[in-house]
Amino acid sequence: AQSVTQPDIHITVSEGASLELRCNYSYGATPYLFWYVQSPGQGLQLLLKYFSGDTLVQGIKGFEAEFKRSQSSFNLRKPSVHWSDAAEYFCAVGPNNAGNMLTFGGGTRLMVKP
Amino acid sequence: EPEVTQTPSHQVTQMGQEVILRCVPISNHLYFYWYRQILGQKVEFLVSFYNNEISEKSEIFDDQFSVERPDGSNFTLKIRSTKLEDSAMYFCASRIIRGEQYFGPGTRLTVT
């Protein structure tokens, strides 16, 4: 069965500092990988996705993520965090077939200090 | 930019009552999904729907749940007899044939 682990439940960074959110997955084949962000009271917004090709993917709001097959990881990074980035971040994995149900990690809540 | 919409944003119901959560997916999308997120827990897949039938469902999606696409635009989730443990945020999502899922803002269901 597929699973996603986000080891950090809470992370606090200072505004302007760099950020890395960890995501490890367990899946039998090459998965589709996603990062979503959820602001308080809001739905899930897609930050970026990996389907195939270049393992470093760029997303919205200055985020990027790198797929590392050997480590079964898909960590999210941002070079300089803004106060508006405070939110909950979810990594998700889905099969590369038509059904594409997503399995989510437990989420990482990001807090940004001024 | 087109978006998935959901109504109501918050639904309060008594245990044992039926509820219907409504979603309007993005108009040219073909696959539709329901997920739920119990407070403090992971987002969990419930069901996927394609070509007017369920294509995949989780063990959570038991006989108390049903989905329907009653017309060309709406996608509904019905819970026949709600339980306290059904209290959660319910998210609708949709996508085209091959692509990412777009999520709605969610409906918070509170069962008392």
Tab-separated table of C-alpha atoms in Angstrom:
chain	number	residue	atom	x	y	z
A	1	ALA	CA	0.000	0.000	0.000
A	2	GLN	CA	1.184	3.490	-0.744
A	3	SER	CA	2.019	5.866	2.104
A	4	VAL	CA	3.442	9.321	2.612
A	5	THR	CA	5.403	10.521	5.614
A	6	GLN	CA	6.039	14.103	6.514
A	7	PRO	CA	8.371	13.821	9.495
A	8	ASP	CA	7.998	17.415	10.681
A	9	ILE	CA	4.616	18.277	12.140
A	10	HIS	CA	5.559	21.886	12.894
A	11	ILE	CA	8.333	24.069	11.527
A	12	THR	CA	9.096	27.666	12.466
A	13	VAL	CA	11.393	29.791	10.342
A	14	SER	CA	12.253	33.452	10.291
A	15	GLU	CA	11.059	35.585	7.439
A	16	GLY	CA	13.716	35.646	4.734
A	17	ALA	CA	15.233	32.340	5.803
A	18	SER	CA	15.332	29.301	3.577
A	19	LEU	CA	12.882	26.464	3.983
A	20	GLU	CA	12.891	22.743	3.342
A	21	LEU	CA	9.896	20.535	4.095
A	22	ARG	CA	10.515	16.833	3.992
A	23	CYS	CA	8.391	14.211	2.308
A	24	ASN	CA	9.075	10.497	2.008
A	25	TYR	CA	6.817	8.102	0.205
A	26	SER	CA	6.374	4.403	-0.149
A	27	TYR	CA	5.079	3.236	-3.486
A	28	GLY	CA	5.600	0.208	-5.683
A	29	ALA	CA	6.062	1.998	-8.990
A	30	THR	CA	6.876	5.463	-10.246
A	31	PRO	CA	4.296	7.699	-8.642
A	32	TYR	CA	2.899	11.081	-9.407
A	33	LEU	CA	3.972	13.448	-6.627
A	34	PHE	CA	2.365	16.652	-5.446
A	35	TRP	CA	2.665	19.399	-2.893
A	36	TYR	CA	-0.456	21.230	-1.792
A	37	VAL	CA	-0.803	24.179	0.569
A	38	GLN	CA	-3.761	24.875	2.830
A	39	SER	CA	-4.197	28.285	4.427
A	40	PRO	CA	-6.532	28.548	7.423
A	41	GLY	CA	-10.131	28.081	6.358
A	42	GLN	CA	-9.129	27.500	2.758
A	43	GLY	CA	-9.044	24.534	0.433
A	44	LEU	CA	-6.008	22.772	-0.945
A	45	GLN	CA	-4.019	24.701	-3.513
A	46	LEU	CA	-1.544	22.907	-5.754
A	47	LEU	CA	1.991	24.244	-5.396
A	48	LEU	CA	3.727	21.895	-7.810
A	49	LYS	CA	3.702	18.410	-9.262
A	50	TYR	CA	6.049	15.783	-10.605
A	51	PHE	CA	4.900	13.400	-13.306
A	52	SER	CA	8.109	12.583	-15.174
A	53	GLY	CA	11.226	14.156	-16.659
A	54	ASP	CA	13.354	16.715	-14.858
A	55	THR	CA	13.520	15.763	-11.206
A	56	LEU	CA	13.673	19.381	-10.051
A	57	VAL	CA	10.270	20.963	-10.500
A	58	GLN	CA	9.302	24.570	-10.102
A	59	GLY	CA	5.989	25.637	-8.667
A	60	ILE	CA	4.045	28.711	-7.779
A	61	LYS	CA	5.017	31.262	-5.137
A	62	GLY	CA	8.744	30.555	-5.586
A	63	PHE	CA	8.595	26.953	-4.382
A	64	GLU	CA	10.504	24.056	-5.894
A	65	ALA	CA	10.801	20.365	-5.116
A	66	GLU	CA	13.241	17.653	-6.026
A	67	PHE	CA	12.284	14.058	-6.711
A	68	LYS	CA	14.947	11.641	-5.499
A	69	ARG	CA	14.011	8.116	-6.478
A	70	SER	CA	16.885	6.513	-4.535
A	71	GLN	CA	15.681	8.160	-1.325
A	72	SER	CA	11.944	7.949	-2.083
A	73	SER	CA	11.766	11.625	-1.273
A	74	PHE	CA	10.128	14.711	-2.699
A	75	ASN	CA	11.242	17.588	-0.492
A	76	LEU	CA	9.827	21.072	-0.899
A	77	ARG	CA	12.130	24.083	-0.778
A	78	LYS	CA	11.988	27.833	-0.893
A	79	PRO	CA	15.066	30.059	-0.734
A	80	SER	CA	13.454	32.950	1.144
A	81	VAL	CA	10.248	32.573	3.126
A	82	HIS	CA	7.627	35.316	3.312
A	83	TRP	CA	5.187	35.825	6.169
A	84	SER	CA	2.347	34.923	3.807
A	85	ASP	CA	3.815	31.421	3.410
A	86	ALA	CA	2.557	30.488	6.875
A	87	ALA	CA	0.156	27.620	6.216
A	88	GLU	CA	-0.086	23.852	6.285
A	89	TYR	CA	1.722	21.952	3.569
A	90	PHE	CA	0.738	18.523	2.340
A	91	CYS	CA	2.730	16.110	0.248
A	92	ALA	CA	0.678	13.633	-1.767
A	93	VAL	CA	1.346	10.652	-3.997
A	94	GLY	CA	-0.841	9.124	-6.655
A	95	PRO	CA	-0.536	6.272	-9.128
A	96	ASN	CA	0.239	7.087	-12.740
A	97	ASN	CA	-3.002	5.623	-13.995
A	98	ALA	CA	-6.394	6.990	-14.741
A	99	GLY	CA	-7.858	6.630	-11.258
A	100	ASN	CA	-5.194	8.695	-9.573
A	101	MET	CA	-6.568	8.690	-6.044
A	102	LEU	CA	-4.173	10.660	-3.869
A	103	THR	CA	-2.608	9.532	-0.632
A	104	PHE	CA	-1.654	12.432	1.594
A	105	GLY	CA	0.964	12.878	4.252
A	106	GLY	CA	0.022	14.184	7.651
A	107	GLY	CA	1.019	17.737	6.792
A	108	THR	CA	3.605	20.188	8.085
A	109	ARG	CA	2.432	23.390	9.702
A	110	LEU	CA	4.758	26.238	8.843
A	111	MET	CA	4.989	29.269	11.076
A	112	VAL	CA	6.982	32.330	10.022
A	113	LYS	CA	8.602	34.613	12.584
A	114	PRO	CA	8.976	38.297	11.713
B	1	GLU	CA	-9.441	31.135	-13.460
B	2	PRO	CA	-11.984	28.319	-13.176
B	3	GLU	CA	-12.339	26.739	-9.771
B	4	VAL	CA	-14.155	23.985	-7.933
B	5	THR	CA	-16.947	25.288	-5.719
B	6	GLN	CA	-18.648	23.594	-2.800
B	7	THR	CA	-21.821	24.306	-0.867
B	8	PRO	CA	-22.543	24.778	1.921
B	9	SER	CA	-19.322	25.939	3.539
B	10	HIS	CA	-20.547	24.657	6.911
B	11	GLN	CA	-23.289	22.141	7.639
B	12	VAL	CA	-24.506	21.229	11.101
B	13	THR	CA	-26.706	18.173	11.407
B	14	GLN	CA	-27.998	15.827	14.043
B	15	MET	CA	-26.832	12.266	14.303
B	16	GLY	CA	-28.926	9.958	12.148
B	17	GLN	CA	-29.902	12.657	9.669
B	18	GLU	CA	-29.138	12.559	5.974
B	19	VAL	CA	-26.868	15.202	4.481
B	20	ILE	CA	-26.002	16.072	0.921
B	21	LEU	CA	-22.813	17.934	0.169
B	22	ARG	CA	-22.648	19.658	-3.161
B	23	CYS	CA	-19.799	20.379	-5.507
B	24	VAL	CA	-19.522	22.041	-8.886
B	25	PRO	CA	-16.350	20.743	-10.559
B	26	ILE	CA	-14.461	22.643	-13.225
B	27	SER	CA	-16.544	22.452	-16.378
B	28	ASN	CA	-14.302	20.470	-18.732
B	29	HIS	CA	-13.058	18.065	-16.089
B	30	LEU	CA	-13.881	14.377	-16.328
B	31	TYR	CA	-12.782	12.813	-13.037
B	32	PHE	CA	-14.365	13.747	-9.733
B	33	TYR	CA	-13.340	12.951	-6.205
B	34	TRP	CA	-14.366	13.290	-2.592
B	35	TYR	CA	-11.870	13.407	0.239
B	36	ARG	CA	-12.324	14.120	3.902
B	37	GLN	CA	-10.132	15.500	6.654
B	38	ILE	CA	-11.068	14.819	10.238
B	39	LEU	CA	-9.770	17.602	12.471
B	40	GLY	CA	-6.081	17.107	13.156
B	41	GLN	CA	-5.788	14.118	10.837
B	42	LYS	CA	-4.693	13.392	7.278
B	43	VAL	CA	-6.692	14.125	4.181
B	44	GLU	CA	-8.236	10.771	3.214
B	45	PHE	CA	-9.556	9.608	-0.113
B	46	LEU	CA	-13.198	8.547	-0.188
B	47	VAL	CA	-14.245	7.956	-3.773
B	48	SER	CA	-13.492	8.722	-7.405
B	49	PHE	CA	-16.094	8.992	-10.142
B	50	TYR	CA	-15.722	8.838	-13.890
B	51	ASN	CA	-18.121	8.349	-16.759
B	52	ASN	CA	-21.088	8.305	-14.374
B	53	GLU	CA	-19.832	5.541	-12.183
B	54	ILE	CA	-17.564	4.995	-9.218
B	55	SER	CA	-14.085	4.091	-10.412
B	56	GLU	CA	-12.436	3.646	-7.042
B	57	LYS	CA	-13.468	3.853	-3.392
B	58	SER	CA	-11.802	3.476	-0.035
B	59	GLU	CA	-12.886	1.325	2.890
B	60	ILE	CA	-14.297	4.470	4.492
B	61	PHE	CA	-16.849	4.757	1.695
B	62	ASP	CA	-19.348	2.224	3.019
B	63	ASP	CA	-23.055	1.785	2.317
B	64	GLN	CA	-23.870	4.980	4.205
B	65	PHE	CA	-22.190	7.013	1.473
B	66	SER	CA	-23.246	7.561	-2.100
B	67	VAL	CA	-22.260	9.903	-4.910
B	68	GLU	CA	-24.175	11.211	-7.832
B	69	ARG	CA	-23.785	13.505	-10.776
B	70	PRO	CA	-27.429	14.493	-11.168
B	71	ASP	CA	-26.853	16.887	-14.043
B	72	GLY	CA	-24.002	18.154	-16.167
B	73	SER	CA	-22.525	20.363	-13.508
B	74	ASN	CA	-23.119	19.117	-9.963
B	75	PHE	CA	-21.412	16.297	-8.095
B	76	THR	CA	-22.896	15.326	-4.747
B	77	LEU	CA	-21.924	13.250	-1.748
B	78	LYS	CA	-24.763	11.860	0.345
B	79	ILE	CA	-24.397	10.471	3.824
B	80	ARG	CA	-27.590	8.582	4.640
B	81	SER	CA	-27.472	8.424	8.420
B	82	THR	CA	-24.754	10.588	9.876
B	83	LYS	CA	-22.646	9.524	12.824
B	84	LEU	CA	-20.579	11.646	15.165
B	85	GLU	CA	-17.429	10.314	13.518
B	86	ASP	CA	-18.538	11.717	10.162
B	87	SER	CA	-17.703	15.194	11.445
B	88	ALA	CA	-14.928	16.387	9.163
B	89	MET	CA	-14.016	18.747	6.361
B	90	TYR	CA	-15.113	17.265	3.046
B	91	PHE	CA	-13.236	18.260	-0.077
B	92	CYS	CA	-14.371	17.815	-3.634
B	93	ALA	CA	-11.770	17.659	-6.408
B	94	SER	CA	-11.778	17.306	-10.169
B	95	ARG	CA	-9.332	16.857	-13.002
B	96	ILE	CA	-9.030	16.386	-16.736
B	97	ILE	CA	-7.916	13.067	-18.228
B	98	ARG	CA	-4.285	13.393	-17.185
B	99	GLY	CA	-3.382	16.063	-14.736
B	100	GLU	CA	-3.476	17.314	-11.246
B	101	GLN	CA	-6.557	17.428	-9.071
B	102	TYR	CA	-8.091	20.776	-8.307
B	103	PHE	CA	-9.689	21.019	-4.899
B	104	GLY	CA	-12.631	23.018	-3.702
B	105	PRO	CA	-12.645	25.038	-0.475
B	106	GLY	CA	-14.355	22.274	1.476
B	107	THR	CA	-17.542	21.806	3.470
B	108	ARG	CA	-17.181	21.523	7.191
B	109	LEU	CA	-19.682	18.948	8.448
B	110	THR	CA	-20.498	18.961	12.139
B	111	VAL	CA	-22.620	16.105	13.461
B	112	THR	CA	-24.125	16.692	16.904
